[in-house]
Coordinates of C-alpha atoms in Angstrom, one line a residue:
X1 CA 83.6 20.6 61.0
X2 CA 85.1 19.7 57.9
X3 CA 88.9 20.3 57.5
X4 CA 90.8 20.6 53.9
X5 CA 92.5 17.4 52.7
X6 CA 96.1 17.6 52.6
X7 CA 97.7 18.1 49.5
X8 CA 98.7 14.6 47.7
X9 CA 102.4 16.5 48.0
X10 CA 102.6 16.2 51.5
X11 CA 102.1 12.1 51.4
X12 CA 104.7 12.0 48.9
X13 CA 107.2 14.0 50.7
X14 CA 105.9 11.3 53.8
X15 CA 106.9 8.0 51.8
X16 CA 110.1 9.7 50.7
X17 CA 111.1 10.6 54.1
X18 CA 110.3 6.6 55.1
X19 CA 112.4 5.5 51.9
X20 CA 115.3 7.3 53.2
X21 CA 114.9 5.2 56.9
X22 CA 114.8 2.2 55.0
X23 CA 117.5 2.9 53.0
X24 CA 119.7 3.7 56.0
X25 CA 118.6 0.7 58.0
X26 CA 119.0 -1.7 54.8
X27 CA 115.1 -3.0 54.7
X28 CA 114.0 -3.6 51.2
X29 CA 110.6 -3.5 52.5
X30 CA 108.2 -1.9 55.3
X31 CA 104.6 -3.1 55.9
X32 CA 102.1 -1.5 58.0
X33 CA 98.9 -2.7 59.1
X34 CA 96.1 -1.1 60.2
X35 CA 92.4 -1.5 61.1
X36 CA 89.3 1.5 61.9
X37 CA 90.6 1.9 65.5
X38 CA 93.9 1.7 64.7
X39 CA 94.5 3.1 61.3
X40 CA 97.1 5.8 62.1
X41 CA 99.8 4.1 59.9
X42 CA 97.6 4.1 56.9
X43 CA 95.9 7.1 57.1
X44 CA 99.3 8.9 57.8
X45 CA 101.2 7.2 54.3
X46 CA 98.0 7.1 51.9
X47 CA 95.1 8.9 53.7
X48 CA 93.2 6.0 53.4
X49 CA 91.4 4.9 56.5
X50 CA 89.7 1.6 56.5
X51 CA 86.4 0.5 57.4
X52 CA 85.3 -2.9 57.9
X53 CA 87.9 -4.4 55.9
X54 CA 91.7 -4.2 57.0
X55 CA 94.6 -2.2 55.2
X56 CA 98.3 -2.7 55.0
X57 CA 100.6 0.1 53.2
X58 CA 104.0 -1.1 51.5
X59 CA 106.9 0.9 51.5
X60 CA 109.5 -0.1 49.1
X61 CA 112.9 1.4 49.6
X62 CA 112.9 2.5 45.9
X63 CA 109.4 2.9 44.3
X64 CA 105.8 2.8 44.6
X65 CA 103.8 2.7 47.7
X66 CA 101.2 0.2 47.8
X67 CA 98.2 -0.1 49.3
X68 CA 96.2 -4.0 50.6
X69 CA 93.1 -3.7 51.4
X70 CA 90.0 -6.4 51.5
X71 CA 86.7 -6.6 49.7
X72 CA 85.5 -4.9 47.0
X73 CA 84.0 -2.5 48.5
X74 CA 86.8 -1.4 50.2
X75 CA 89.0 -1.0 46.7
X76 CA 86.1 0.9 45.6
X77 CA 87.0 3.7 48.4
X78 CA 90.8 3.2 48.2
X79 CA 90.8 4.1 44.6
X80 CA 88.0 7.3 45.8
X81 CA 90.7 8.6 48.5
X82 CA 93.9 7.0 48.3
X83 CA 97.1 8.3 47.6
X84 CA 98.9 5.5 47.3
X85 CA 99.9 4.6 43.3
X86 CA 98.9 1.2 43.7
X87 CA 96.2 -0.6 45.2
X88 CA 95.9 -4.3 45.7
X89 CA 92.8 -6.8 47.3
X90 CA 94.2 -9.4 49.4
X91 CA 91.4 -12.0 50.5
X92 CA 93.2 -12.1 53.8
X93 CA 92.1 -8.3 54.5
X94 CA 88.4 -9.1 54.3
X95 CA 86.2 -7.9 57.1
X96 CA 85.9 -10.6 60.1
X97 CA 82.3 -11.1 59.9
X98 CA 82.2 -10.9 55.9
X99 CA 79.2 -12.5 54.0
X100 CA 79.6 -15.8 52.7
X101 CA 79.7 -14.1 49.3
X102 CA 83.2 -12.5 50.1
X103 CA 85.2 -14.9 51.7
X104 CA 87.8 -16.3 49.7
X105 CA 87.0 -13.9 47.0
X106 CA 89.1 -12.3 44.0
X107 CA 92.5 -11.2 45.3
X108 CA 96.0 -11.7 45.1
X109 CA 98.6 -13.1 48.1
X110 CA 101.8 -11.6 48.8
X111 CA 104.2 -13.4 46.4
X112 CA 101.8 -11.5 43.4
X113 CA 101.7 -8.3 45.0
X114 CA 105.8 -8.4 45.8
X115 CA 106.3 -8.9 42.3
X116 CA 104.5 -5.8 41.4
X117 CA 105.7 -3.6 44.3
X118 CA 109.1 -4.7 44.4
X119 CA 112.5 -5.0 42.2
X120 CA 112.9 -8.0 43.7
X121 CA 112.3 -10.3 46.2
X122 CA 112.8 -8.5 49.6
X123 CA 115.2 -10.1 51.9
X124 CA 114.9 -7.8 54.9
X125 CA 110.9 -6.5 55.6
X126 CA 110.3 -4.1 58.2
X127 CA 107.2 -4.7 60.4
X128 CA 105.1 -1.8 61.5
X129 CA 101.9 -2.2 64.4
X130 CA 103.8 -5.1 65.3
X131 CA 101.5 -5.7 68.5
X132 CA 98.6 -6.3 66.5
X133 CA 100.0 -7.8 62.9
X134 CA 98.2 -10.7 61.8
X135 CA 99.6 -14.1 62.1
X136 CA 97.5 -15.4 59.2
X137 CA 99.0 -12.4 57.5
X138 CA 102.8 -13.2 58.5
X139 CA 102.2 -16.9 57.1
X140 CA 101.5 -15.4 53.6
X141 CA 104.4 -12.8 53.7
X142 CA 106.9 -15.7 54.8
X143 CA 105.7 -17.7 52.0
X144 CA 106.2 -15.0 49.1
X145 CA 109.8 -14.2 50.8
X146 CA 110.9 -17.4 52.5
X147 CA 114.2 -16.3 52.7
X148 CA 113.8 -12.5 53.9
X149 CA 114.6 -11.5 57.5
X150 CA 111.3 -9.8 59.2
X151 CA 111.6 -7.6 61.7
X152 CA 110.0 -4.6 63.9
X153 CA 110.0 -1.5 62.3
X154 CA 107.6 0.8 64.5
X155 CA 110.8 3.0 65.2
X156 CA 111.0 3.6 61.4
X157 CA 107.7 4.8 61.0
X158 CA 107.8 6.7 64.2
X159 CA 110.9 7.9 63.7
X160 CA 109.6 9.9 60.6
X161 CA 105.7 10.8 62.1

């Protein structure tokens, strides 16, 4: 059974409601991850659900939402289903078993993608699916914002699903 796709409205009124948490807990930044069996954070800001590759959603506290994904194929879908405004490949997303052709492909890291997401450079970032958040992926978000404070966020998220 096929159900209706909810209205791009409804994903909006979704980031808003996160935007306001940030604002209240002063985090410039959330970051989600999520993979195919765990892709509830993703699906439920952007409708995107990822296969193969991985996916990470940014949250801004004022802007655009953002969506990292791996491999092209990947963008390909994101741009298909999305609803996020922006949509970024980060070679760090890239499947775990990807063909030699695909590792260390086109892509940008974290300090590029801030720049395009954010006013400026975060100093507090909110951690979603902290139990299962890549460490290879912290490196690179530590790097771009050496001086931010990261911390778990699930509650934010929560709080608003």
């Amino acid at each position: 059974m096929r159900m209706e796709r909810l209205p791009a409205s409804e994903f909006e009124r979704r980031v808003h409601a996160v935007q306001e948490s940030l604002q209240k807990h002063r985090i410039d930044l959330l970051i989600t991850y999520s993979s195919e069996g765990e892709s509830a954070s993703c699906r439920y800001l952007t409708d995107f659900w990822p296969f193969f590759d991985f996916a990470s959603v940014l949250v801004p506290a004022e802007g655009s939402t953002a969506l990292v994904t791996g491999g092209p194929e990947s963008f390909d879908y994101a741009e298909t289903v999305s609803r996020a405004e922006k949509i970024f490949i980060n070679p760090l997303y890239v499947e775990v078993s990807a063909p030699q052709w695909v590792q260390g492909g086109e892509g940008e890291n974290f300090k590029e993608i801030f720049s395009k997401v954010c006013t400026r450079t975060p100093k507090r970032i909110g951690i979603t699916d902290w139990s299962i958040f890549p460490s290879q992926i912290m490196v690179q978000i530590r790097e771009a914002a050496p001086d931010a404070q990261i911390i778990p966020a699930d509650d934010i998220l929560l709080g608003v699903r």
